[in-house]
Amino acid sequence: MMKHSELKKQALKRQGVKAIYDELEPEFFLLRELLKARKKVGLTQSEIAKRMGTKAPAITRLESSLSSGQHSPSIATLKKYASALECHLEIKLIANTDANCITNE
């Protein structure tokens, strides 16, 4: 049986796969941040759902949608998720080059 890391390494060698993978990095990053925050606070998906006034499957869909890249949650939904964790949502523009963006980190 092939390990996930081996499968990923092999897949990224295929033409076009790396480009698609790289395009999804913002979604993967956001998902990692959501999961890390939820774990740090120690809440389950059900507990987050209750705090957001929704059902656990909605949280499962939210978290899985970020890993699939097939659906982007609204900012309002992300703000509710953050609030349920007693956090706030921060969105920044980061310059790729010397572009005239607000933040250049």
XYZ file of N, CA and C in Angstrom:
315
model
N 0.840 -1.176 0.000
C 0.000 0.000 0.000
C 0.889 1.244 0.000
N 0.562 2.186 -0.876
C 1.344 3.403 -1.023
C 0.934 4.431 0.029
N 1.929 5.081 0.645
C 1.666 6.134 1.614
C 1.195 7.392 0.879
N 0.465 8.237 1.605
C -0.042 9.478 1.031
C 1.102 10.331 0.470
N 2.191 10.451 1.218
C 3.316 11.281 0.777
C 3.915 10.758 -0.526
N 3.970 9.430 -0.670
C 4.501 8.830 -1.903
C 3.562 9.079 -3.076
N 2.267 8.923 -2.829
C 1.270 9.161 -3.862
C 1.302 10.618 -4.317
N 1.400 11.529 -3.360
C 1.461 12.959 -3.683
C 2.704 13.269 -4.514
N 3.837 12.756 -4.104
C 5.098 12.987 -4.826
C 4.994 12.479 -6.261
N 4.411 11.321 -6.421
C 4.245 10.727 -7.745
C 3.263 11.541 -8.593
N 2.164 11.962 -8.005
C 1.151 12.730 -8.731
C 1.694 14.075 -9.179
N 2.487 14.738 -8.337
C 3.010 16.057 -8.674
C 4.006 16.031 -9.826
N 4.487 14.851 -10.173
C 5.381 14.708 -11.327
C 4.621 14.730 -12.641
N 3.305 14.462 -12.582
C 2.486 14.420 -13.792
C 2.270 15.826 -14.341
N 2.284 15.921 -15.649
C 2.121 17.197 -16.322
C 0.801 17.860 -15.924
N 0.864 19.098 -15.487
C -0.321 19.864 -15.141
C -0.784 19.710 -13.707
N -0.439 18.618 -13.060
C -0.919 18.373 -11.696
C -0.324 19.383 -10.721
N 0.968 19.661 -10.837
C 1.619 20.604 -9.921
C 1.005 21.988 -10.051
N 0.722 22.430 -11.263
C 0.123 23.751 -11.464
C -1.240 23.843 -10.788
N -2.042 22.816 -10.947
C -3.365 22.790 -10.309
C -3.215 22.756 -8.792
N -2.293 21.949 -8.306
C -2.028 21.854 -6.870
C -1.611 23.222 -6.320
N -0.710 23.902 -7.028
C -0.240 25.218 -6.589
C -1.373 26.243 -6.574
N -2.296 26.153 -7.530
C -3.434 27.069 -7.573
C -4.338 26.899 -6.353
N -4.380 25.707 -5.804
C -5.234 25.425 -4.643
C -4.568 25.765 -3.309
N -3.318 26.213 -3.327
C -2.599 26.475 -2.084
C -3.339 27.429 -1.150
N -3.957 28.517 -1.631
C -4.684 29.378 -0.687
C -5.800 28.631 0.062
N -6.518 27.742 -0.627
C -7.568 26.966 0.024
C -6.974 25.988 1.037
N -5.860 25.332 0.643
C -5.204 24.398 1.561
C -4.704 25.145 2.806
N -4.135 26.330 2.591
C -3.625 27.130 3.707
C -4.767 27.492 4.663
N -5.873 27.968 4.100
C -7.021 28.348 4.917
C -7.562 27.143 5.694
N -7.658 25.999 5.030
C -8.130 24.788 5.706
C -7.210 24.431 6.866
N -5.902 24.464 6.633
C -4.951 24.161 7.717
C -5.142 25.114 8.891
N -5.364 26.395 8.592
C -5.570 27.393 9.644
C -6.855 27.123 10.426
N -7.943 26.811 9.719
C -9.210 26.511 10.388
C -9.073 25.304 11.302
N -8.475 24.247 10.778
C -8.333 23.018 11.566
C -7.399 23.216 12.756
N -6.328 23.977 12.541
C -5.386 24.249 13.619
C -6.073 25.047 14.730
N -6.857 26.046 14.351
C -7.561 26.860 15.344
C -8.599 26.030 16.083
N -9.347 25.195 15.348
C -10.367 24.358 15.995
C -9.726 23.387 16.984
N -8.596 22.812 16.577
C -7.892 21.872 17.455
C -7.367 22.593 18.698
N -6.810 23.789 18.507
C -6.261 24.548 19.632
C -7.345 24.890 20.650
N -8.518 25.254 20.158
C -9.640 25.582 21.036
C -10.251 24.314 21.627
N -10.085 23.185 20.939
C -10.573 21.907 21.449
C -12.039 21.649 21.168
N -12.537 22.178 20.041
C -13.945 21.979 19.693
C -14.106 20.965 18.569
N -15.208 20.252 18.602
C -15.550 19.331 17.529
C -16.319 20.090 16.452
N -16.530 19.441 15.323
C -17.351 20.043 14.275
C -18.762 20.299 14.793
N -19.279 19.394 15.579
C -20.624 19.562 16.151
C -20.701 20.781 17.057
N -19.682 20.983 17.850
C -19.669 22.130 18.763
C -19.563 23.451 17.987
N -18.745 23.454 16.938
C -18.633 24.643 16.084
C -19.990 24.913 15.443
N -20.615 23.868 14.923
C -21.921 24.009 14.264
C -22.941 24.621 15.214
N -22.982 24.128 16.436
C -23.943 24.641 17.417
C -23.705 26.125 17.663
N -22.446 26.517 17.803
C -22.116 27.922 18.029
C -22.471 28.792 16.821
N -22.420 28.189 15.621
C -22.741 28.929 14.400
C -24.228 28.894 14.078
N -24.989 28.080 14.814
C -26.416 27.958 14.552
C -26.719 27.113 13.327
N -25.901 26.082 13.118
C -26.088 25.184 11.981
C -25.897 23.748 12.449
N -25.837 22.817 11.515
C -25.667 21.392 11.830
C -24.234 20.958 11.495
N -23.781 19.895 12.137
C -22.419 19.382 11.944
C -22.091 19.077 10.481
N -23.017 18.501 9.696
C -22.679 18.234 8.288
C -22.303 19.498 7.505
N -22.844 20.644 7.909
C -22.488 21.902 7.243
C -21.022 22.247 7.494
N -20.539 21.946 8.690
C -19.137 22.212 9.017
C -18.241 21.225 8.286
N -18.692 19.977 8.201
C -17.950 18.976 7.432
C -17.832 19.424 5.981
N -18.941 19.896 5.407
C -18.916 20.384 4.013
C -17.991 21.590 3.872
N -18.048 22.508 4.826
C -17.189 23.689 4.789
C -15.727 23.286 4.772
N -15.348 22.446 5.718
C -13.943 22.043 5.807
C -13.516 21.206 4.610
N -14.389 20.336 4.131
C -14.009 19.506 2.980
C -14.019 20.295 1.678
N -14.851 21.334 1.592
C -14.887 22.137 0.366
C -13.568 22.845 0.148
N -12.897 23.209 1.228
C -11.609 23.876 1.099
C -10.535 22.923 0.595
N -10.625 21.659 0.972
C -9.615 20.705 0.509
C -9.869 20.258 -0.914
N -11.101 20.360 -1.375
C -11.406 19.933 -2.745
C -11.253 21.069 -3.737
N -11.331 22.308 -3.248
C -11.231 23.458 -4.125
C -12.441 23.643 -5.025
N -13.511 22.887 -4.779
C -14.683 22.944 -5.645
C -15.663 24.035 -5.233
N -15.543 24.528 -4.023
C -16.462 25.551 -3.554
C -15.719 26.443 -2.572
N -15.870 27.726 -2.741
C -15.260 28.668 -1.808
C -16.330 29.206 -0.872
N -16.124 29.054 0.434
C -17.112 29.560 1.374
C -17.146 31.083 1.343
N -18.273 31.648 1.709
C -18.400 33.103 1.737
C -17.587 33.672 2.898
N -17.286 34.944 2.790
C -16.590 35.624 3.878
C -17.467 35.614 5.126
N -18.768 35.780 4.949
C -19.687 35.756 6.091
C -19.601 34.422 6.833
N -19.534 33.314 6.094
C -19.430 31.988 6.715
C -18.110 31.848 7.457
N -17.033 32.307 6.846
C -15.722 32.230 7.494
C -15.677 33.095 8.757
N -16.363 34.237 8.723
C -16.433 35.096 9.907
C -17.201 34.403 11.028
N -18.289 33.710 10.688
C -19.057 32.971 11.696
C -18.216 31.846 12.300
N -17.478 31.140 11.448
C -16.611 30.057 11.911
C -15.572 30.626 12.880
N -14.937 31.725 12.478
C -13.926 32.358 13.329
C -14.537 32.798 14.656
N -15.707 33.399 14.593
C -16.384 33.855 15.796
C -16.710 32.687 16.726
N -17.100 31.559 16.154
C -17.385 30.359 16.953
C -16.150 29.884 17.699
N -14.970 30.203 17.151
C -13.714 29.840 17.800
C -13.190 30.956 18.700
N -14.013 32.026 18.832
C -13.607 33.216 19.574
C -12.360 33.837 18.954
N -12.370 33.870 17.629
C -11.307 34.480 16.824
C -11.954 35.501 15.900
N -11.137 36.171 15.108
C -11.659 37.037 14.059
C -10.968 36.683 12.756
N -11.622 37.006 11.665
C -11.102 36.718 10.335
C -10.289 37.907 9.860
N -9.113 37.641 9.320
C -8.261 38.689 8.761
C -7.898 38.297 7.341
N -8.148 39.196 6.404
C -7.834 38.944 5.002
C -6.860 40.017 4.548
N -5.768 39.602 3.896
C -4.756 40.546 3.446
C -4.435 40.306 1.980
N -4.014 41.352 1.322
C -3.457 41.240 -0.021
C -1.946 41.276 0.118
N -1.286 40.279 -0.444
C 0.168 40.178 -0.388
C 0.705 40.304 -1.810
N 1.624 41.222 -2.017
C 2.182 41.451 -3.350
C 3.017 40.248 -3.790
N 2.814 39.813 -5.041
C 3.630 38.747 -5.619
C 4.996 39.283 -6.013
N 5.030 40.524 -6.447
C 6.279 41.175 -6.869
C 6.267 42.588 -6.301
N 6.680 43.531 -7.104
C 6.663 44.926 -6.672
C 5.341 45.594 -7.009
N 4.280 44.806 -7.133
C 2.965 45.332 -7.450
C 2.511 46.304 -6.368
N 1.575 47.115 -6.704
C 1.082 48.136 -5.778
C -0.004 47.590 -4.851
N 0.295 46.542 -4.143
C -0.641 46.007 -3.155
C -0.428 46.714 -1.828
N -1.369 46.565 -0.963
C -1.317 47.222 0.335
C -0.218 46.622 1.212
N -0.142 45.304 1.243
C 0.820 44.616 2.099
C 1.877 43.949 1.241
N 3.105 44.086 1.613
C 4.204 43.450 0.883
C 5.085 42.738 1.887
N 4.737 41.508 2.192
C 5.482 40.732 3.202
C 6.377 39.740 2.524
